[in-house]
Coordinates of C-alpha atoms in Angstrom, one line a residue:
M1 CA -36.9 0.7 -27.8
S2 CA -34.1 -0.7 -29.9
L3 CA -30.6 -0.5 -27.7
V4 CA -27.3 1.3 -28.8
E5 CA -24.5 -0.8 -28.5
Q6 CA -21.6 1.7 -29.1
F7 CA -20.5 5.0 -27.5
H8 CA -19.8 6.6 -30.8
L9 CA -23.6 6.0 -32.0
M10 CA -25.3 8.1 -29.1
N11 CA -24.2 11.4 -30.6
L12 CA -22.1 12.1 -27.9
D13 CA -19.5 15.0 -28.3
Q14 CA -16.0 14.1 -29.2
R15 CA -14.2 15.3 -26.1
L16 CA -16.6 12.8 -23.9
L17 CA -15.7 10.1 -26.4
S18 CA -11.8 10.9 -25.9
A19 CA -12.5 10.5 -22.6
I20 CA -14.5 7.3 -22.7
S21 CA -12.0 5.8 -25.0
D22 CA -9.2 6.5 -22.2
L23 CA -11.1 5.0 -19.7
K24 CA -10.8 1.4 -21.7
W25 CA -14.8 1.6 -22.0
E26 CA -15.3 -0.5 -25.1
R27 CA -18.9 -0.7 -25.6
P28 CA -21.8 0.4 -23.1
T29 CA -22.8 -1.9 -20.3
D30 CA -26.6 -3.4 -20.7
I31 CA -28.0 -0.5 -18.0
Q32 CA -26.2 2.2 -20.4
Q33 CA -27.3 0.9 -23.2
A34 CA -30.8 1.5 -21.8
V35 CA -30.5 4.6 -19.7
I36 CA -28.2 7.3 -21.7
P37 CA -30.8 7.5 -24.6
L38 CA -33.5 8.1 -22.5
A39 CA -31.7 10.5 -20.4
L40 CA -30.4 12.5 -23.6
E41 CA -34.1 12.6 -24.2
K42 CA -34.4 14.6 -20.6
K43 CA -37.0 11.9 -19.2
S44 CA -37.1 11.1 -15.5
I45 CA -36.0 7.6 -15.0
C46 CA -36.3 5.2 -12.1
V47 CA -33.6 2.7 -12.7
Q48 CA -32.9 -0.6 -11.1
A49 CA -29.7 -2.5 -11.5
R50 CA -27.3 -4.6 -9.4
T51 CA -24.0 -3.1 -8.3
G52 CA -21.1 -2.9 -10.9
S53 CA -23.2 -2.8 -13.6
G54 CA -22.0 0.9 -14.7
K55 CA -24.6 3.0 -13.1
T56 CA -22.4 5.8 -12.5
G57 CA -21.7 6.0 -16.3
A58 CA -25.3 5.7 -17.4
F59 CA -26.3 9.1 -15.7
S60 CA -23.0 11.0 -16.0
I61 CA -22.1 10.7 -19.4
P62 CA -26.0 12.3 -20.8
I63 CA -25.8 15.0 -17.9
I64 CA -22.0 15.8 -19.3
Q65 CA -23.5 15.9 -23.1
S66 CA -26.4 18.2 -21.8
I67 CA -24.0 20.6 -20.2
L68 CA -21.6 20.7 -23.0
E69 CA -24.8 21.4 -25.3
T70 CA -25.9 24.2 -23.1
K71 CA -22.4 26.0 -23.2
I72 CA -22.5 26.7 -26.7
F73 CA -25.3 28.7 -26.5
Q74 CA -25.2 30.1 -23.0
S75 CA -22.0 31.7 -21.5
E76 CA -23.7 32.4 -17.9
Q77 CA -22.2 30.5 -15.1
S78 CA -24.9 28.1 -13.1
T79 CA -25.1 24.8 -11.4
S80 CA -27.2 22.8 -13.8
A81 CA -26.7 19.4 -12.4
L82 CA -27.3 17.9 -8.4
I83 CA -26.1 14.4 -7.7
L84 CA -26.8 13.4 -3.9
A85 CA -25.4 10.0 -2.5
P86 CA -26.0 8.6 1.2
T87 CA -22.4 8.4 1.8
R88 CA -19.3 10.7 1.5
E89 CA -17.4 7.8 0.2
L90 CA -19.7 7.3 -2.7
C91 CA -19.7 11.1 -3.2
S92 CA -15.9 11.1 -3.6
Q93 CA -16.0 8.3 -6.0
I94 CA -18.9 9.6 -8.1
S95 CA -17.0 13.2 -8.5
K96 CA -13.7 10.9 -9.3
D97 CA -15.3 9.1 -12.2
I98 CA -17.5 12.4 -13.3
K99 CA -13.9 14.5 -13.3
S100 CA -12.4 11.5 -15.5
L101 CA -15.2 11.7 -17.9
C102 CA -14.6 15.5 -18.1
K103 CA -10.8 15.0 -19.0
Y104 CA -11.1 16.7 -22.3
A105 CA -13.7 19.5 -21.4
S106 CA -12.5 20.5 -17.8
K107 CA -12.5 23.8 -18.9
N108 CA -16.2 23.7 -19.8
V109 CA -17.8 21.6 -16.9
N110 CA -17.0 22.1 -13.3
V111 CA -17.2 19.5 -10.7
F112 CA -17.5 20.4 -6.8
D113 CA -17.8 17.4 -4.5
L114 CA -19.5 19.3 -1.6
A115 CA -19.3 16.1 1.1
Q116 CA -15.1 16.1 1.3
S117 CA -14.8 19.2 3.2
D118 CA -16.4 20.6 6.7
D119 CA -14.2 24.1 6.3
I120 CA -17.3 26.7 5.7
D121 CA -14.7 29.3 5.1
L122 CA -13.4 26.9 2.1
L123 CA -16.7 25.9 0.9
G124 CA -18.0 29.7 0.4
P125 CA -15.9 30.9 -2.1
L126 CA -16.2 27.5 -4.0
L127 CA -19.9 27.6 -4.4
A128 CA -19.8 31.3 -5.5
E129 CA -18.4 30.5 -8.7
N130 CA -21.8 28.4 -9.3
P131 CA -20.2 24.9 -10.7
D132 CA -22.0 23.1 -13.1
I133 CA -22.4 19.6 -11.3
V134 CA -22.5 19.4 -7.3
V135 CA -22.0 16.2 -5.6
G136 CA -23.1 15.8 -1.8
T137 CA -24.8 14.1 0.5
P138 CA -28.4 15.7 1.4
L139 CA -27.3 16.8 4.7
K140 CA -24.5 18.9 3.3
I141 CA -26.6 20.1 0.3
S142 CA -29.3 21.3 3.0
E143 CA -26.8 23.2 5.1
Q144 CA -25.7 25.0 2.2
L145 CA -28.7 25.8 0.6
L146 CA -30.0 27.1 4.1
R147 CA -27.1 29.3 4.3
K148 CA -28.0 30.5 0.7
R149 CA -24.3 29.8 -0.6
L150 CA -25.9 27.2 -3.4
T151 CA -28.7 28.2 -5.6
L152 CA -30.6 25.9 -7.5
D153 CA -32.6 28.4 -9.8
A154 CA -31.0 26.9 -13.1
L155 CA -31.1 23.6 -12.0
E156 CA -32.1 21.1 -14.8
H157 CA -30.7 17.3 -13.5
L158 CA -31.3 15.9 -10.3
V159 CA -29.6 12.3 -9.7
I160 CA -29.9 10.4 -6.2
D161 CA -27.8 7.7 -6.4
E162 CA -28.4 4.5 -4.1
A163 CA -31.8 6.0 -3.7
D164 CA -33.0 2.9 -1.5
L165 CA -30.6 3.9 1.4
I166 CA -31.6 7.6 1.4
F167 CA -34.4 7.4 4.5
V168 CA -32.1 4.3 5.8
F169 CA -29.3 6.9 6.8
G170 CA -32.0 9.3 8.1
Y171 CA -32.2 11.7 5.2
E172 CA -35.7 12.6 5.1
K173 CA -36.1 15.8 6.6
H174 CA -33.1 16.9 4.8
M175 CA -34.9 15.8 1.6
Q176 CA -37.7 17.6 2.7
A177 CA -35.8 21.1 3.2
L178 CA -34.2 20.6 -0.3
Q179 CA -37.9 20.1 -1.8
T180 CA -38.6 23.7 -1.0
F181 CA -35.6 24.7 -2.8
L182 CA -36.1 23.1 -6.0
P183 CA -37.3 25.3 -9.1
K184 CA -40.6 25.5 -10.0
K185 CA -39.9 24.4 -13.3
S186 CA -39.8 20.7 -14.6
I187 CA -36.7 19.0 -14.3
Q188 CA -35.0 15.8 -15.1
V189 CA -34.6 13.5 -12.1
I190 CA -33.0 9.9 -12.1
L191 CA -33.2 7.7 -9.1
M192 CA -30.5 4.8 -9.2
S193 CA -30.7 2.0 -6.7
A194 CA -29.7 -1.9 -6.7
T195 CA -33.5 -2.4 -5.4
L196 CA -36.8 -0.8 -6.2
D197 CA -38.6 -0.7 -2.9
E198 CA -41.1 1.0 -0.9
A199 CA -38.4 3.5 -0.1
T200 CA -37.8 4.3 -3.4
F201 CA -41.3 4.6 -4.6
S202 CA -41.9 7.1 -1.5
L203 CA -38.9 9.1 -2.7
R204 CA -40.7 9.7 -5.8
G205 CA -43.4 11.4 -4.1
F206 CA -40.9 14.5 -3.4
F207 CA -41.0 15.2 -6.9
K208 CA -44.2 16.3 -8.5
L209 CA -43.8 14.6 -12.2
S210 CA -46.6 13.1 -14.4
E211 CA -44.3 10.5 -15.9
W212 CA -41.6 8.1 -15.2
V213 CA -39.7 5.7 -17.1
R214 CA -39.0 2.5 -15.2
V215 CA -35.5 0.7 -16.2
E216 CA -35.2 -2.7 -15.0
L217 CA -32.9 -5.4 -16.5
P218 CA -35.0 -8.8 -15.5
E219 CA -32.5 -11.1 -17.1
E220 CA -29.7 -10.2 -14.3
N221 CA -29.3 -12.1 -11.1
F222 CA -28.6 -10.1 -7.7
L223 CA -25.1 -11.8 -8.0
P224 CA -22.9 -12.9 -11.2
S225 CA -23.3 -16.3 -12.5
E226 CA -21.3 -19.3 -10.9
S227 CA -18.7 -19.4 -14.0
Q228 CA -17.9 -15.6 -12.6
L229 CA -18.5 -15.8 -8.8
A230 CA -17.7 -18.9 -6.4
Q231 CA -19.6 -18.9 -3.2
Y232 CA -18.1 -21.0 -0.4
V233 CA -19.5 -21.4 3.1
I234 CA -17.4 -22.8 6.0
S235 CA -19.2 -23.9 9.3
A236 CA -17.1 -22.6 12.0
D237 CA -17.9 -21.4 15.5
E238 CA -16.3 -18.2 17.3
S239 CA -13.3 -19.7 18.6
S240 CA -12.5 -21.4 15.1
K241 CA -12.9 -18.7 12.6
Y242 CA -9.7 -16.7 13.7
A243 CA -7.8 -20.1 13.3
I244 CA -9.2 -21.0 9.9
L245 CA -8.6 -17.4 8.4
I246 CA -5.1 -17.0 9.3
S247 CA -4.5 -20.8 8.1
M248 CA -5.9 -19.9 4.9
I249 CA -3.9 -16.7 4.7
Q250 CA -0.6 -18.5 5.6
L251 CA -1.1 -21.4 3.4
K252 CA -1.9 -19.2 0.4
L253 CA -5.5 -20.4 0.1
I254 CA -6.3 -17.1 -0.2
R255 CA -4.7 -14.7 -3.1
G256 CA -5.0 -11.4 -4.1
R257 CA -6.9 -8.2 -2.9
T258 CA -9.2 -9.4 0.1
I259 CA -12.1 -7.6 1.7
I260 CA -13.0 -9.1 5.1
F261 CA -16.1 -7.9 6.8
T262 CA -17.1 -7.9 10.1
N263 CA -20.5 -6.8 11.8
S264 CA -18.6 -3.9 14.2
I265 CA -15.9 -1.9 14.4
D266 CA -14.3 -3.6 17.6
R267 CA -14.3 -6.8 15.5
C268 CA -12.4 -5.5 12.9
Y269 CA -9.5 -4.2 15.2
K270 CA -9.6 -7.4 17.1
L271 CA -9.2 -9.0 13.7
K272 CA -6.6 -6.6 12.6
L273 CA -4.5 -7.3 15.9
F274 CA -4.8 -11.1 15.7
L275 CA -3.5 -10.8 12.1
E276 CA -0.3 -8.5 13.3
E277 CA 0.4 -11.3 15.7
F278 CA 1.2 -13.5 12.6
G279 CA 3.2 -10.6 10.6
V280 CA -0.2 -10.1 8.2
K281 CA -0.5 -6.3 7.8
S282 CA -4.1 -5.2 7.1
V283 CA -5.9 -1.8 7.2
V284 CA -9.3 -0.9 8.8
L285 CA -11.8 1.4 7.0
N286 CA -12.8 3.0 10.1
S287 CA -16.1 5.6 10.2
E288 CA -14.2 7.7 13.0
L289 CA -11.7 8.5 10.8
P290 CA -11.6 11.8 8.9
V291 CA -13.2 11.0 5.2
A292 CA -10.4 12.4 3.7
S293 CA -8.3 9.6 5.3
R294 CA -11.2 6.9 4.4
C295 CA -10.9 8.0 0.7
H296 CA -7.4 7.8 0.8
T297 CA -7.1 4.1 2.2
V298 CA -9.6 3.2 -0.5
Q299 CA -7.4 4.8 -3.1
Q300 CA -4.2 3.1 -1.8
F301 CA -6.1 -0.4 -1.6
N302 CA -7.3 0.2 -5.4
R303 CA -3.5 0.9 -6.4
G304 CA -2.6 -2.4 -4.8
L305 CA -0.5 -1.1 -1.6
Y306 CA -2.9 -3.4 0.8
D307 CA -3.9 -6.9 0.4
Y308 CA -6.2 -7.2 3.3
L309 CA -8.9 -4.4 4.0
L310 CA -11.0 -5.1 7.0
A311 CA -14.5 -3.1 6.7
T312 CA -18.2 -3.0 8.5
D313 CA -21.8 -2.1 7.2
E314 CA -22.9 -1.5 10.6
N315 CA -24.2 2.1 9.5
D316 CA -26.1 0.5 6.8
S317 CA -29.3 -0.6 9.3
E318 CA -31.3 -1.5 6.2
G319 CA -33.7 -4.2 6.9
V320 CA -31.9 -5.0 10.7
T321 CA -34.7 -5.2 13.2
N322 CA -32.9 -6.6 15.7
A323 CA -29.5 -6.2 15.6
P324 CA -27.2 -8.1 18.2
K325 CA -25.9 -5.6 20.8
R326 CA -22.4 -6.5 21.3
D327 CA -18.8 -4.8 21.5
K328 CA -20.3 -1.7 23.1
L329 CA -17.1 -1.2 25.3
L330 CA -16.5 2.0 23.1
K331 CA -19.0 4.8 21.8
P332 CA -17.1 7.2 20.1
V333 CA -18.7 9.7 17.5
K334 CA -19.0 8.1 14.0
D335 CA -19.6 9.8 10.7
A336 CA -23.3 9.3 10.1
E337 CA -22.5 9.8 6.3
Y338 CA -20.1 6.6 6.5
G339 CA -20.7 3.5 4.1
V340 CA -18.7 0.9 2.5
S341 CA -20.9 -2.1 1.5
R342 CA -22.9 0.1 -1.4
G343 CA -21.7 1.9 -4.2
I344 CA -18.0 2.2 -3.5
D345 CA -16.0 1.1 -6.5
F346 CA -13.3 -1.3 -5.4
K347 CA -11.0 -2.2 -7.9
L348 CA -10.0 -5.7 -8.9
V349 CA -11.0 -7.5 -5.6
S350 CA -10.2 -11.2 -5.7
N351 CA -11.9 -12.1 -2.6
V352 CA -14.8 -11.0 -0.1
L353 CA -14.7 -13.0 3.1
N354 CA -18.0 -12.6 5.5
F355 CA -15.8 -13.0 8.7
D356 CA -19.3 -12.2 10.4
F357 CA -22.2 -13.4 8.4
P358 CA -24.3 -10.2 7.0
L359 CA -27.6 -9.8 9.4
T360 CA -30.1 -9.6 6.2
A361 CA -29.9 -11.1 2.8
K362 CA -29.4 -7.6 1.2
R363 CA -26.4 -7.0 3.2
Y364 CA -24.9 -10.7 1.9
V365 CA -25.6 -9.5 -1.9
H366 CA -24.1 -5.8 -1.4
R367 CA -21.1 -7.3 0.6
V368 CA -20.3 -9.9 -2.1
G369 CA -20.9 -7.4 -5.2
R370 CA -17.5 -5.5 -4.3
T371 CA -15.9 -8.8 -6.3
A372 CA -16.7 -10.4 -9.7
R373 CA -17.4 -7.0 -11.2
A374 CA -17.6 -6.5 -14.7
D375 CA -16.0 -9.8 -16.6
Q376 CA -13.6 -10.2 -13.4
M377 CA -13.6 -13.1 -11.7
G378 CA -14.2 -13.4 -7.8
T379 CA -14.7 -15.8 -4.8
A380 CA -16.9 -15.2 -1.8
I381 CA -16.5 -17.3 1.2
S382 CA -18.6 -16.9 4.5
F383 CA -17.9 -18.2 8.0
V384 CA -21.3 -19.4 9.5
D385 CA -21.9 -20.6 12.8
S386 CA -24.9 -22.6 14.2
S387 CA -26.7 -19.0 15.6
E388 CA -26.6 -17.7 11.9
E389 CA -27.8 -20.6 9.8
S390 CA -31.3 -19.0 9.8
Q391 CA -29.6 -15.7 8.0
L392 CA -28.0 -18.3 5.6
S393 CA -31.4 -19.8 4.8
E394 CA -32.5 -16.3 4.2
V395 CA -29.8 -15.4 1.8
A396 CA -30.1 -18.9 -0.3
N397 CA -34.3 -17.9 -0.3
L398 CA -33.7 -14.7 -1.8
L399 CA -31.1 -15.7 -4.4
S400 CA -33.4 -18.8 -5.4
Q401 CA -36.4 -16.5 -5.7
N402 CA -34.4 -14.0 -8.0
E403 CA -33.6 -16.9 -10.2
A404 CA -37.3 -18.2 -10.6
S405 CA -38.6 -14.4 -11.5
N406 CA -36.1 -14.3 -14.4
P407 CA -37.1 -17.0 -16.7
R408 CA -34.9 -15.5 -19.4
A409 CA -31.9 -16.2 -17.1
D410 CA -29.5 -18.7 -18.1
Q411 CA -30.1 -21.7 -15.6
T412 CA -26.7 -23.6 -16.1
N413 CA -25.2 -20.4 -14.7
K414 CA -27.3 -19.6 -11.7
A415 CA -26.0 -17.5 -8.8
G416 CA -27.9 -18.8 -5.6
S417 CA -26.2 -22.0 -4.7
F418 CA -23.4 -22.5 -2.0
S419 CA -20.4 -24.9 -2.2
V420 CA -18.9 -26.4 1.1
Y421 CA -15.0 -24.8 1.3
Q422 CA -13.1 -28.4 1.6
K423 CA -9.7 -27.6 1.5
W424 CA -9.6 -26.3 5.3
T425 CA -10.9 -29.5 6.7
D426 CA -7.5 -30.7 6.6
L427 CA -6.1 -28.1 8.6
D428 CA -4.7 -28.4 12.0
I429 CA -6.5 -25.2 13.6
V430 CA -5.5 -25.9 17.1
Q431 CA -2.0 -24.0 16.9
W432 CA -3.6 -20.8 16.1
Q433 CA -6.9 -20.8 18.7
D434 CA -5.0 -19.6 21.8
V435 CA -3.8 -16.4 20.1
A436 CA -7.2 -14.6 19.6
G437 CA -8.0 -15.4 23.4
K438 CA -5.2 -13.1 24.3
I439 CA -6.5 -10.0 22.5
T440 CA -8.6 -8.4 25.1
R441 CA -11.2 -5.6 25.0
K442 CA -8.2 -3.2 26.7
R443 CA -5.9 -3.9 23.7
I444 CA -8.6 -3.1 21.3
R445 CA -9.7 0.1 23.0
E446 CA -5.5 1.1 23.1
A447 CA -5.2 0.3 19.1
R448 CA -8.4 2.1 18.5
L449 CA -7.0 5.2 20.2
K450 CA -3.6 5.3 18.5
E451 CA -4.8 5.0 15.3
I452 CA -7.0 8.2 16.0
K453 CA -4.1 9.8 17.6
L454 CA -1.6 8.8 14.4
E455 CA -4.3 9.9 12.0
L456 CA -5.0 13.3 13.8
M457 CA -1.1 13.9 13.9
N458 CA -0.7 13.2 10.3
S459 CA -3.6 15.2 9.2
E460 CA -2.2 18.4 11.2
R461 CA 1.6 17.9 10.6
L462 CA 1.5 17.1 7.1
K463 CA -1.5 18.8 5.5
S464 CA 0.4 21.5 3.9
Y465 CA 3.4 19.5 3.4
F466 CA 1.4 17.4 0.8
E467 CA -0.2 20.1 -0.7
D468 CA 3.1 20.8 -2.2
H469 CA 4.5 17.2 -2.4
S470 CA 1.3 15.2 -3.7
A471 CA 3.8 12.1 -4.7
D472 CA 4.9 11.7 -1.1
M473 CA 1.3 11.2 0.0
D474 CA 1.9 6.9 -0.8
A475 CA 4.5 7.2 1.8
L476 CA 1.6 7.7 4.2
R477 CA 0.5 4.3 5.0
H478 CA -2.8 3.0 6.8
D479 CA -1.4 -0.5 7.6
K480 CA 0.8 0.5 10.7
L481 CA 1.1 -2.0 13.5
L482 CA -1.2 -1.0 16.3
S483 CA 0.5 -3.4 19.0
S484 CA 3.9 -3.7 20.1
T485 CA 3.8 -7.4 20.6
Q486 CA 4.3 -9.5 18.0
Q487 CA 5.8 -13.3 17.6
A488 CA 7.8 -13.8 14.7
H489 CA 7.9 -17.4 15.2
L490 CA 4.3 -17.3 13.9
K491 CA 5.0 -15.6 10.7
D492 CA 5.9 -19.0 8.8
V493 CA 4.1 -22.2 8.8
P494 CA 6.5 -25.3 9.7
E495 CA 6.2 -27.9 7.2
Y496 CA 5.2 -30.6 9.6
M497 CA 2.1 -28.8 10.4
V498 CA 1.0 -28.5 6.7
P499 CA -1.6 -31.0 5.1
Q500 CA -0.2 -33.5 2.4
T501 CA -2.3 -32.3 0.1
L502 CA -1.1 -28.7 0.5
Q503 CA 2.9 -29.6 0.6
A504 CA 3.6 -28.5 -2.5
L505 CA 2.2 -25.0 -2.4
I506 CA 3.6 -24.3 0.5
R507 CA 6.7 -25.7 0.2
G508 CA 7.5 -23.7 -3.2
S509 CA 6.5 -20.3 -1.3
N510 CA 8.3 -20.9 1.4
Q511 CA 11.4 -21.6 -0.4
R512 CA 11.0 -19.0 -2.4
A513 CA 11.1 -16.8 0.8
R514 CA 14.2 -18.3 2.1
D515 CA 15.8 -17.6 -1.1
R516 CA 15.0 -14.0 -1.0
Q517 CA 16.1 -13.8 2.3
R518 CA 19.8 -15.6 1.8
Y519 CA 20.6 -14.1 -1.7
R520 CA 19.4 -10.6 -0.9
P521 CA 21.5 -7.7 -2.1
S522 CA 23.4 -7.1 1.1
S523 CA 24.8 -10.4 1.6
W524 CA 26.4 -9.9 -1.8
A525 CA 27.8 -6.9 -1.1
K526 CA 29.2 -8.0 2.1
G527 CA 30.7 -11.3 0.0
R528 CA 32.1 -9.1 -2.3
Q529 CA 33.9 -6.7 0.1
R530 CA 35.3 -9.8 2.4
F531 CA 35.9 -12.7 -0.4
T532 CA 37.5 -10.7 -3.3
G533 CA 41.0 -11.4 -2.6
K534 CA 40.9 -15.0 -1.9
A535 CA 39.1 -15.7 -5.0
K536 CA 41.8 -13.7 -7.0
A537 CA 44.4 -15.8 -5.1
S538 CA 42.6 -18.9 -6.0
T539 CA 42.5 -18.3 -9.6
S540 CA 46.3 -17.2 -9.8
A541 CA 47.5 -20.6 -7.7
A542 CA 45.9 -22.6 -10.5
G543 CA 48.2 -21.2 -13.1
G544 CA 45.7 -19.0 -14.3
N545 CA 43.4 -21.9 -15.7
A546 CA 39.9 -21.3 -16.6
E547 CA 37.4 -21.6 -14.2
K548 CA 35.2 -24.7 -14.3
P549 CA 32.0 -23.4 -15.4
I550 CA 29.1 -24.3 -12.8
R551 CA 25.7 -25.2 -14.3
M552 CA 23.0 -22.6 -13.7
H553 CA 20.4 -26.1 -13.4
Q554 CA 22.4 -27.1 -10.4
L555 CA 21.7 -24.4 -8.1
R556 CA 18.0 -25.6 -8.2
C557 CA 18.9 -28.2 -5.4
H558 CA 18.4 -27.1 -2.2
R559 CA 21.7 -29.0 -1.1
T560 CA 23.8 -27.3 -3.5
K561 CA 22.5 -23.9 -2.8
M562 CA 23.5 -24.3 0.8
A563 CA 27.0 -25.7 -0.1
I564 CA 27.5 -22.7 -2.5
A565 CA 26.4 -20.6 0.4
R566 CA 29.0 -21.8 2.5
N567 CA 31.9 -21.5 0.0
P568 CA 32.7 -17.8 -0.8
E569 CA 34.9 -18.6 -3.6
K570 CA 32.1 -20.4 -5.5
V571 CA 30.0 -17.1 -4.6
A572 CA 32.2 -14.9 -6.6
Q573 CA 32.8 -17.6 -9.3
I574 CA 29.0 -17.7 -9.9
K575 CA 28.8 -13.8 -9.8
R576 CA 31.6 -13.7 -12.6
Q577 CA 29.7 -16.1 -14.8
M578 CA 26.6 -14.6 -14.9
A579 CA 28.2 -11.5 -15.4
R580 CA 29.9 -12.8 -18.7
K581 CA 26.4 -13.8 -19.8
K582 CA 25.3 -10.6 -19.5
K583 CA 27.9 -8.9 -21.3
A584 CA 27.6 -12.0 -24.1
A585 CA 24.0 -11.0 -24.4
N586 CA 24.5 -7.1 -24.6
P587 CA 27.5 -5.6 -26.0
L588 CA 26.8 -2.2 -24.4
F589 CA 26.8 -3.9 -21.0
N590 CA 29.8 -2.9 -18.9
F591 CA 30.9 -4.9 -16.0
G592 CA 33.9 -4.3 -13.8
K593 CA 37.1 -3.5 -15.5
K594 CA 38.4 -4.8 -18.6
R595 CA 41.2 -7.2 -18.5

């Protein structure tokens, strides 16, 4: 089968091509080149491709194209496509991606995300309109089918994303219920998964189809190559993990958006409280919070409002036989349809840090797959203690086996090697170790309860307001402080504690912070009100002579800056000199009164 390497060669609708162009998709990915032509031929497909390879677009584009073609000859409104996903977050992302592809065809293609609302009174009227595409978890779909609010008589396409997780999340009985509502006619079924295991093949048994087309890209590794993804390991015991992490953050060894994974929610909140002690803001993606709040957190993280997102994949019990029993102080009701390490499309993630090493090799692959997506660079750092050495070996074996099974893969860009992170060995971490010990279980419990109360209060009081003021939604941040005890002196690292190899890096960063503090606009305003008269008097006393210009390169010297800051006349002189330069550069610039 020949692959089609351009979207405009796939005979797609012009409205769909325009939306693809707006999304900056220059050419289809490898998996899209293989799947879209087969899906347009209405074949049932079982697809294996790693995270970030464009699977959502691979099944969304042919479904939208089929609906647009059907609408030309058929005016009756009906549900023709059903998309299932194991988590609400993934449903929200799929719905958003499909709506962006329907940007110029929104009047012809209706998309409804069933998993985002539990309001029965609201769902009834919306489903009564028979939306063209319905997205939801098997639980939500089966509930509405049993209530006879959703009909699948005209169904033509059924897609199951992350198919290998459907049984892991306990949806087997819901899939059995769904099977009884499927039309007797032949429909197209597409199974998308990062791994084609026994669960995926058993899922195929729910659909009585004689022919399946299996699509795999054997030249792909589980993870990107070393040239795109750098994987590091740091040997650290439990008492050192917190100290190493905060030292790496304060010394700017970790830059950009970072996802930090732990193995439990309690560990996330302990880490958040620890970072707050040093003035580092972070946000927890908590399965106990409403799904709207979780999706809003992901959206704000993708827009750059937060740099550090703390998450866990404890709901993903895939391959875990004997999970460690710890942090059982709280037993709140968690969302069974929550998941973050699989499928969620985090944007521009620079680093993934495994604060707790994943319990299985597959979890490691899915966690690290959050970074180095498409053609972007990424870094994965894992803390490993002595009890987790066997899990590290399991990950290394899995990646090496994948390389060995792909003879066409470029062996010079292998993805299965780990490097020891060397920079932290110069750090004096003793200064930070005692802070983590002060974060007790009582503080963790109080922090969790406080955040839940804040979210409930925001949900009730602001729901109606945000309906009319959507732009103000950004003001509702999720990284608010959960602890009332912060130590201001911990925010900065004293220069005498910085290793010699990192002196240049931290000195420049701290100097810029001090400069911003010293020359902030409020101090300029106070100086203008306080010293304007003195500056004018000194000018007139000099007999009206022109001021001696100050060369701007002199301001680079820290001692010169300090001297000028103590001399208000020099401050006023510098301001006037800079204003004249602006006026000379732009004749339309008007500064103060004309002389």
